[in-house]
Tab-separated table of C-alpha atoms and ligand atoms in Angstrom:
chain	number	residue	atom	x	y	z
A	1	MET	CA	0.000	0.000	0.000
A	2	SER	CA	1.335	3.439	-0.857
A	3	ILE	CA	1.760	5.662	2.150
A	4	ALA	CA	3.255	8.974	3.155
A	5	THR	CA	6.739	8.496	4.571
A	6	ILE	CA	8.958	10.772	6.630
A	7	GLU	CA	12.406	9.551	5.668
A	8	VAL	CA	15.077	10.681	8.119
A	9	SER	CA	18.780	10.530	7.324
A	10	LEU	CA	20.733	9.800	10.489
A	11	GLY	CA	23.909	10.601	8.559
A	12	ALA	CA	22.619	14.124	7.866
A	13	LEU	CA	21.743	14.522	11.523
A	14	CYS	CA	25.250	13.531	12.658
A	15	HIS	CA	26.765	15.829	10.034
A	16	ASN	CA	24.696	18.720	11.390
A	17	VAL	CA	25.739	18.058	14.974
A	18	ALA	CA	29.391	18.041	13.885
A	19	LEU	CA	28.940	21.283	11.929
A	20	LEU	CA	27.218	23.060	14.812
A	21	LYS	CA	30.050	21.988	17.116
A	22	GLN	CA	32.534	23.363	14.624
A	23	LEU	CA	30.661	26.683	14.586
A	24	SER	CA	30.635	26.848	18.399
A	25	PRO	CA	33.830	25.016	19.346
A	26	ALA	CA	33.851	26.173	22.962
A	27	SER	CA	30.225	25.250	23.669
A	28	GLN	CA	28.434	22.120	24.754
A	29	VAL	CA	25.366	21.091	22.751
A	30	MET	CA	21.799	20.676	23.936
A	31	ALA	CA	19.838	18.938	21.173
A	32	ILE	CA	16.263	20.221	21.196
A	33	VAL	CA	13.912	17.279	20.601
A	34	LYS	CA	10.544	18.766	21.596
A	35	ALA	CA	7.483	18.141	19.391
A	36	ASN	CA	8.730	14.632	18.622
A	37	ALA	CA	12.053	16.076	17.464
A	38	TYR	CA	10.277	18.401	15.023
A	39	SER	CA	8.533	15.241	13.669
A	40	HIS	CA	11.800	13.331	13.147
A	41	GLY	CA	10.955	10.853	15.938
A	42	LYS	CA	12.484	11.795	19.280
A	43	GLU	CA	13.190	8.247	20.531
A	44	LYS	CA	15.359	7.247	17.585
A	45	LEU	CA	17.075	10.626	17.440
A	46	ALA	CA	17.848	10.721	21.111
A	47	SER	CA	19.321	7.223	21.058
A	48	VAL	CA	21.514	8.087	18.065
A	49	LEU	CA	22.617	11.419	19.568
A	50	ASP	CA	22.987	10.293	23.188
A	51	ASP	CA	26.778	9.953	22.886
A	52	ARG	CA	27.176	12.899	20.515
A	53	VAL	CA	25.534	15.730	22.453
A	54	ASP	CA	25.731	16.894	26.061
A	55	TYR	CA	22.056	17.519	26.836
A	56	PHE	CA	18.584	17.083	25.428
A	57	GLY	CA	15.897	19.748	25.694
A	58	VAL	CA	12.160	19.005	25.698
A	59	ALA	CA	9.060	21.140	26.263
A	60	ARG	CA	6.920	18.755	28.318
A	61	LEU	CA	7.473	16.507	31.303
A	62	GLU	CA	6.027	13.499	29.422
A	63	GLU	CA	8.599	13.946	26.648
A	64	GLY	CA	11.421	13.764	29.170
A	65	ILE	CA	9.961	10.686	30.868
A	66	GLU	CA	9.564	8.907	27.521
A	67	LEU	CA	13.224	9.508	26.697
A	68	ARG	CA	14.363	8.149	30.069
A	69	LYS	CA	12.150	5.084	29.626
A	70	ILE	CA	13.994	4.122	26.427
A	71	GLY	CA	17.330	4.456	28.214
A	72	VAL	CA	18.599	7.913	27.225
A	73	LYS	CA	21.550	8.710	29.524
A	74	SER	CA	22.349	12.387	28.820
A	75	PRO	CA	20.906	15.107	31.036
A	76	ILE	CA	17.420	16.189	29.910
A	77	LEU	CA	16.115	19.699	30.509
A	78	LEU	CA	12.431	20.684	30.667
A	79	LEU	CA	12.534	24.007	28.820
A	80	GLU	CA	9.215	25.175	30.262
A	81	GLY	CA	9.881	23.763	33.691
A	82	PHE	CA	7.373	21.846	35.764
A	83	PHE	CA	3.780	22.999	36.198
A	84	LEU	CA	2.434	21.141	39.238
A	85	HIS	CA	3.701	20.304	42.684
A	86	ASP	CA	3.357	16.561	41.977
A	87	ASN	CA	5.701	16.910	39.023
A	88	ILE	CA	8.675	17.486	41.311
A	89	GLN	CA	8.778	13.848	42.421
A	90	LEU	CA	8.714	12.774	38.762
A	91	LEU	CA	11.660	15.055	38.023
A	92	LEU	CA	13.632	13.247	40.715
A	93	ASP	CA	12.425	9.789	39.711
A	94	TYR	CA	13.417	10.292	36.084
A	95	GLU	CA	16.461	12.486	36.743
A	96	LEU	CA	15.154	15.418	34.750
A	97	GLU	CA	16.478	18.961	35.037
A	98	THR	CA	14.008	21.818	35.077
A	99	VAL	CA	13.929	25.467	34.128
A	100	ILE	CA	12.706	27.789	36.884
A	101	HIS	CA	11.095	30.768	35.231
A	102	CYS	CA	8.439	32.140	37.579
A	103	PRO	CA	7.808	32.948	41.259
A	104	GLU	CA	5.172	30.185	41.510
A	105	GLN	CA	7.768	27.500	40.788
A	106	LEU	CA	10.190	29.114	43.192
A	107	ALA	CA	7.584	29.138	45.960
A	108	LYS	CA	6.938	25.408	45.485
A	109	LEU	CA	10.650	24.638	45.746
A	110	THR	CA	11.074	26.788	48.827
A	111	GLU	CA	8.378	24.992	50.769
A	112	ILE	CA	9.557	21.391	50.258
A	113	ALA	CA	12.333	19.163	51.488
A	114	LEU	CA	13.615	16.667	48.932
A	115	PRO	CA	15.559	13.443	49.443
A	116	THR	CA	18.016	14.389	46.687
A	117	SER	CA	18.590	17.799	45.240
A	118	LEU	CA	17.160	18.962	41.976
A	119	LYS	CA	19.203	20.347	39.089
A	120	VAL	CA	17.570	23.606	38.005
A	121	TRP	CA	18.210	26.308	35.412
A	122	PHE	CA	17.315	29.928	36.051
A	123	LYS	CA	15.515	31.589	33.164
A	124	LEU	CA	16.079	35.258	32.658
A	125	ASP	CA	13.644	37.310	30.574
A	126	THR	CA	15.944	39.552	28.551
A	127	GLY	CA	13.263	40.735	26.102
A	128	MET	CA	11.164	37.816	24.851
A	129	HIS	CA	8.652	38.558	27.638
A	130	ARG	CA	7.185	35.070	27.595
A	131	LEU	CA	8.859	33.004	30.312
A	132	GLY	CA	11.544	34.067	32.755
A	133	PHE	CA	12.266	36.480	35.567
A	134	ARG	CA	12.294	40.126	34.547
A	135	CYS	CA	15.742	41.638	34.647
A	136	ASP	CA	14.658	44.388	37.069
A	137	ASN	CA	13.951	41.930	39.887
A	138	ALA	CA	15.708	38.736	38.771
A	139	LEU	CA	18.602	39.094	41.175
A	140	SER	CA	16.468	38.757	44.296
A	141	TYR	CA	14.736	35.680	42.876
A	142	PHE	CA	18.061	34.181	41.870
A	143	THR	CA	19.403	34.690	45.383
A	144	GLN	CA	16.255	33.121	46.830
A	145	LEU	CA	16.617	30.131	44.513
A	146	ALA	CA	20.245	29.681	45.507
A	147	GLN	CA	19.121	29.464	49.132
A	148	CYS	CA	16.662	26.605	48.507
A	149	GLN	CA	17.835	23.387	50.156
A	150	ALA	CA	16.104	21.400	47.437
A	151	ILE	CA	18.378	22.418	44.571
A	152	GLN	CA	21.943	21.809	43.417
A	153	LYS	CA	24.406	24.641	42.956
A	154	PRO	CA	25.782	26.212	40.860
A	155	ILE	CA	22.661	27.172	38.898
A	156	ASN	CA	22.832	27.379	35.105
A	157	VAL	CA	21.435	30.612	33.676
A	158	MET	CA	19.589	30.771	30.367
A	159	SER	CA	17.605	33.137	28.188
A	160	HIS	CA	15.975	33.068	24.752
A	161	PHE	CA	16.081	35.544	21.845
A	162	SER	CA	12.917	37.002	20.347
A	163	SER	CA	14.488	38.080	17.046
A	164	ALA	CA	17.686	36.125	16.395
A	165	ASP	CA	16.341	35.394	12.907
A	166	VAL	CA	16.487	39.095	12.039
A	167	LEU	CA	20.081	39.433	10.969
A	168	ASN	CA	20.632	43.073	11.909
A	169	SER	CA	18.421	43.242	14.977
A	170	GLU	CA	19.240	45.690	17.773
A	171	GLN	CA	16.982	43.578	19.967
A	172	THR	CA	19.415	40.660	19.998
A	173	LEU	CA	22.327	42.900	21.057
A	174	GLN	CA	20.175	44.441	23.776
A	175	GLN	CA	19.163	41.008	25.053
A	176	LEU	CA	22.807	39.920	25.195
A	177	ALA	CA	23.742	43.080	27.092
A	178	LYS	CA	20.960	42.494	29.633
A	179	PHE	CA	22.063	38.916	30.085
A	180	ASP	CA	25.646	39.997	30.796
A	181	GLN	CA	24.473	42.727	33.154
A	182	PHE	CA	22.596	40.162	35.153
A	183	ILE	CA	25.569	37.783	35.360
A	184	ASP	CA	27.796	40.672	36.472
A	185	SER	CA	25.286	41.672	39.138
A	186	VAL	CA	25.519	38.356	40.977
A	187	ALA	CA	28.046	39.018	43.738
A	188	ASP	CA	28.745	35.364	44.513
A	189	CYS	CA	30.124	33.895	41.262
A	190	SER	CA	30.179	30.413	42.769
A	191	ILE	CA	26.393	30.110	42.452
A	192	VAL	CA	26.400	30.935	38.705
A	193	GLY	CA	26.749	27.814	36.569
A	194	LYS	CA	26.788	27.533	32.811
A	195	GLN	CA	25.283	30.141	30.481
A	196	SER	CA	22.987	29.348	27.550
A	197	ILE	CA	21.209	31.692	25.148
A	198	ALA	CA	21.617	30.614	21.529
A	199	ALA	CA	19.046	28.543	19.638
A	200	SER	CA	19.561	27.972	15.887
A	201	GLY	CA	19.347	31.661	14.923
A	202	GLY	CA	21.876	32.629	17.571
A	203	ILE	CA	24.211	29.795	16.609
A	204	LEU	CA	24.226	30.683	12.912
A	205	ALA	CA	24.101	34.484	13.094
A	206	TRP	CA	25.264	35.649	16.531
A	207	PRO	CA	28.576	34.067	17.603
A	208	ALA	CA	28.732	36.260	20.716
A	209	SER	CA	25.693	34.380	22.011
A	210	HIS	CA	27.196	30.876	21.897
A	211	ARG	CA	28.354	30.864	25.536
A	212	ASP	CA	28.699	27.538	27.393
A	213	ILE	CA	25.772	25.626	25.890
A	214	ILE	CA	24.085	26.064	22.496
A	215	ARG	CA	20.512	24.833	22.019
A	216	PRO	CA	19.948	23.914	18.356
A	217	GLY	CA	16.506	22.784	17.260
A	218	ILE	CA	15.699	23.393	13.622
A	219	ALA	CA	19.355	23.649	12.519
A	220	LEU	CA	19.999	20.200	13.946
A	221	TYR	CA	17.491	18.930	11.404
A	222	GLY	CA	19.323	20.759	8.617
A	223	VAL	CA	16.784	23.544	8.179
A	224	SER	CA	17.371	27.291	8.320
A	225	PRO	CA	15.682	29.347	11.055
A	226	PHE	CA	15.700	32.370	8.748
A	227	ASN	CA	13.015	33.434	6.315
A	228	TYR	CA	13.330	32.032	2.831
A	229	ASN	CA	13.894	34.747	0.218
A	230	GLU	CA	15.479	37.019	2.734
A	231	GLU	CA	18.687	38.626	1.549
A	232	GLY	CA	21.697	36.409	1.902
A	233	LYS	CA	21.414	32.884	3.224
A	234	ALA	CA	18.109	31.181	2.708
A	235	THR	CA	18.226	27.437	3.339
A	236	GLY	CA	20.016	25.138	5.737
A	237	VAL	CA	22.148	23.946	2.825
A	238	ASP	CA	23.494	27.504	2.423
A	239	PHE	CA	24.966	27.141	5.908
A	240	GLY	CA	26.494	23.747	5.132
A	241	LEU	CA	23.728	21.864	6.924
A	242	GLN	CA	22.101	18.774	5.406
A	243	PRO	CA	18.311	18.440	5.567
A	244	ALA	CA	17.581	15.322	7.602
A	245	MET	CA	13.983	14.874	6.437
A	246	THR	CA	12.605	13.870	3.074
A	247	LEU	CA	8.818	13.815	2.895
A	248	LYS	CA	7.716	11.370	0.245
A	249	SER	CA	4.957	9.104	-0.955
A	250	GLU	CA	3.934	7.097	-3.997
A	251	ILE	CA	1.767	7.410	-7.064
A	252	ILE	CA	-1.504	5.490	-6.557
A	253	THR	CA	-2.489	5.690	-10.223
A	254	VAL	CA	-1.799	7.637	-13.396
A	255	ARG	CA	-4.959	8.809	-15.186
A	256	GLU	CA	-5.829	10.348	-18.508
A	257	HIS	CA	-7.082	13.898	-18.323
A	258	LYS	CA	-8.589	15.976	-21.141
A	259	LYS	CA	-8.006	19.622	-22.032
A	260	GLY	CA	-10.517	21.906	-20.280
A	261	GLU	CA	-11.412	19.411	-17.561
A	262	SER	CA	-11.007	20.424	-13.935
A	263	VAL	CA	-9.882	18.298	-11.056
A	264	GLY	CA	-10.649	17.823	-7.357
A	265	TYR	CA	-12.663	19.807	-4.811
A	266	GLY	CA	-13.849	23.239	-5.856
A	267	LEU	CA	-12.721	22.750	-9.467
A	268	ILE	CA	-9.953	25.278	-8.884
A	269	TRP	CA	-7.749	24.168	-11.820
A	270	GLN	CA	-8.499	23.262	-15.442
A	271	SER	CA	-5.993	21.663	-17.741
A	272	ALA	CA	-4.874	23.657	-20.790
A	273	ARG	CA	-3.970	20.439	-22.635
A	274	ASP	CA	-4.603	16.736	-22.745
A	275	THR	CA	-2.306	15.316	-20.105
A	276	LEU	CA	-1.664	12.568	-17.566
A	277	LEU	CA	-2.286	13.209	-13.885
A	278	GLY	CA	-0.660	11.336	-11.025
A	279	VAL	CA	-2.734	10.683	-7.919
A	280	VAL	CA	-0.396	10.656	-4.913
A	281	ALA	CA	-1.029	9.201	-1.448
A	282	MET	CA	-0.416	12.392	0.528
A	283	GLY	CA	-2.737	15.033	1.882
A	284	TYR	CA	-3.444	17.440	4.690
A	285	GLY	CA	-4.267	14.374	6.800
A	286	ASP	CA	-0.523	13.700	6.712
A	287	GLY	CA	0.244	17.326	7.472
A	288	TYR	CA	0.896	18.624	3.966
A	289	PRO	CA	-0.597	22.148	3.858
A	290	ARG	CA	-3.983	22.431	2.191
A	291	ASP	CA	-3.562	26.075	1.260
A	292	ILE	CA	-0.392	25.688	-0.752
A	293	LEU	CA	0.217	28.208	-3.569
A	294	PRO	CA	-0.806	27.111	-7.075
A	295	ASP	CA	2.141	25.663	-9.015
A	296	THR	CA	3.958	24.357	-5.974
A	297	GLN	CA	6.091	21.506	-7.237
A	298	VAL	CA	6.972	17.951	-6.296
A	299	TRP	CA	9.875	15.758	-7.477
A	300	VAL	CA	9.124	12.620	-9.416
A	301	ASN	CA	11.569	10.461	-11.416
A	302	GLY	CA	14.199	13.170	-11.640
A	303	ARG	CA	12.072	16.197	-12.469
A	304	LEU	CA	9.818	18.795	-10.919
A	305	VAL	CA	6.106	18.766	-11.746
A	306	PRO	CA	3.290	20.932	-10.346
A	307	ILE	CA	0.566	20.070	-7.877
A	308	VAL	CA	-2.818	20.753	-9.510
A	309	GLY	CA	-6.243	21.240	-7.931
A	310	ARG	CA	-6.839	21.441	-4.216
A	311	VAL	CA	-4.832	19.385	-1.746
A	312	ALA	CA	-7.291	16.909	-0.198
A	313	MET	CA	-7.129	15.008	3.082
A	314	ASP	CA	-5.640	11.855	1.599
A	315	MET	CA	-4.630	12.675	-1.961
A	316	ILE	CA	-2.782	15.196	-4.079
A	317	LEU	CA	-2.895	15.380	-7.887
A	318	ILE	CA	0.145	16.261	-9.946
A	319	ASP	CA	0.370	17.107	-13.650
A	320	LEU	CA	2.841	14.662	-15.179
A	321	GLY	CA	2.471	15.966	-18.744
A	322	PRO	CA	1.264	14.018	-21.792
A	323	ASP	CA	4.459	12.019	-22.430
A	324	THR	CA	5.241	10.744	-18.971
A	325	GLN	CA	6.698	7.318	-18.209
A	326	VAL	CA	5.704	7.677	-14.540
A	327	GLN	CA	3.706	4.730	-13.204
A	328	ALA	CA	1.755	3.688	-10.165
A	329	GLY	CA	4.181	2.934	-7.340
A	330	ASP	CA	6.768	5.548	-8.367
A	331	GLU	CA	8.158	7.725	-5.637
A	332	VAL	CA	7.121	11.362	-5.210
A	333	VAL	CA	9.150	13.752	-3.024
A	334	PHE	CA	7.333	16.689	-1.418
A	335	TRP	CA	10.342	18.255	0.252
A	336	GLY	CA	13.841	17.423	1.340
A	337	ASN	CA	15.911	17.096	-1.827
A	338	GLU	CA	18.103	19.812	-3.318
A	339	SER	CA	15.432	21.150	-5.646
A	340	LEU	CA	12.743	21.194	-2.988
A	341	PRO	CA	14.048	22.501	0.323
A	342	VAL	CA	11.399	22.584	3.044
A	343	GLU	CA	12.120	26.308	3.411
A	344	LYS	CA	10.776	26.843	-0.113
A	345	ILE	CA	7.615	24.839	0.532
A	346	ALA	CA	7.159	26.845	3.730
A	347	ALA	CA	7.300	30.071	1.706
A	348	HIS	CA	4.698	28.581	-0.675
A	349	SER	CA	2.370	27.758	2.188
A	350	GLY	CA	2.546	30.986	4.180
A	351	MET	CA	3.939	29.018	7.138
A	352	SER	CA	7.328	28.834	8.737
A	353	ALA	CA	9.443	25.740	8.190
A	354	TYR	CA	9.026	25.099	11.941
A	355	GLU	CA	5.268	24.771	11.541
A	356	LEU	CA	5.499	22.708	8.391
A	357	LEU	CA	7.745	20.159	10.103
A	358	THR	CA	5.912	19.928	13.405
A	359	ARG	CA	2.414	19.658	11.910
A	360	LEU	CA	3.137	16.323	10.202
A	361	THR	CA	0.792	13.695	11.587
A	362	GLU	CA	1.274	10.149	12.815
A	363	ARG	CA	-0.189	8.811	9.601
A	364	ALA	CA	3.066	9.720	7.854
A	365	LYS	CA	5.358	6.850	8.799
A	366	LEU	CA	8.909	7.426	10.006
A	367	HIS	CA	11.666	5.584	8.184
A	368	TYR	CA	15.377	5.907	9.013
A	369	VAL	CA	18.268	5.647	6.578
A	370	ASP	CA	22.109	5.485	7.004
B	1	PLP	C1	12.527	25.468	20.795
B	1	PLP	C2	13.620	26.047	21.601
B	1	PLP	C3	14.951	26.031	21.134
B	1	PLP	C4	15.314	25.579	19.738
B	1	PLP	O1	14.924	26.557	18.805
B	1	PLP	P1	15.353	26.498	17.266
B	1	PLP	O2	15.029	27.832	16.732
B	1	PLP	O3	14.537	25.409	16.652
B	1	PLP	O4	16.804	26.172	17.237
B	1	PLP	C5	15.940	26.482	21.987
B	1	PLP	N1	15.636	26.961	23.218
B	1	PLP	C6	14.369	27.034	23.699
B	1	PLP	C7	14.107	27.574	25.054
B	1	PLP	C8	13.327	26.583	22.898
B	1	PLP	O5	12.069	26.654	23.361
């Protein structure tokens, strides 16, 4: 049966880790594997990368627990911290590290005694204004945290950029300056652990932000965090990265189609010639965007051909042209090869590459190569 497949190259992944290390030679690496490793399958990725990176970062407690259950050894950080009091025992049970970003979490830690101490990271809000202690009162919270019996010292300090993808942003420089001001303001240096600010944008565009630990997400998967079409670098490949994911499926059938006939829901496209159409087992039910621009292309048997008509839940039609040799069962690539970077498809769908990757559904089956 023809199905949508998310093919993941483990070789590309290892190449990207090596390249990111080369770009930030003095830093340790935290591989960000939230959202099922941006749909690349976090279990497989974490087991392959366990010896190659220094930390893993996840967004949810459950993600961290799942990684421990399959035997991942590296430290795992909950980027959003814990939410409930009961979670603290799970952090200890599964040896998970947690970000502390708000007074509520701090209050919970202050009031309990723990059998072993927790490894925590202090999150500073340098300008994202989403999670983290505001710079104007962070020092008193940091001091309070350092006094908790329940936690290990020193405490790592982290922050996150709001605009690292804007290559000439004043905001990023201001955030860095605020971060440094905070570090300088802590009188007792022995309670300050490692520093971490840079995600993919910071790693690729802002070397001053690399610090002790870099936190690559999208770049790890070989994809650029910057907008496609922006001046200068546009795709992961332009930075020497290799896209890890190829999204592909197969032709279900090739059908005759007459000039002037339309195809699919809403009759949004009519053929200007007699042609052959391929029906492909891929749709928005697999996560391919329904509202893709007309003339977005796919790769089949060594050439690019356009999607025609509306993307449906389970099927997409492509115009193979009147003289095609393409047959049922032939492979169709939707993104991932040189001619079809995911960044380009993102631009054609009005979404970011982040969204395009993470919205893939479980119906698209993961398959690993190399
Ligand atoms: C998601 C996330 C990252 C990784 O971001 P990319 O842009 O994908 O590299 C790093 N740090 C934090 C706190 C995150 O939430």
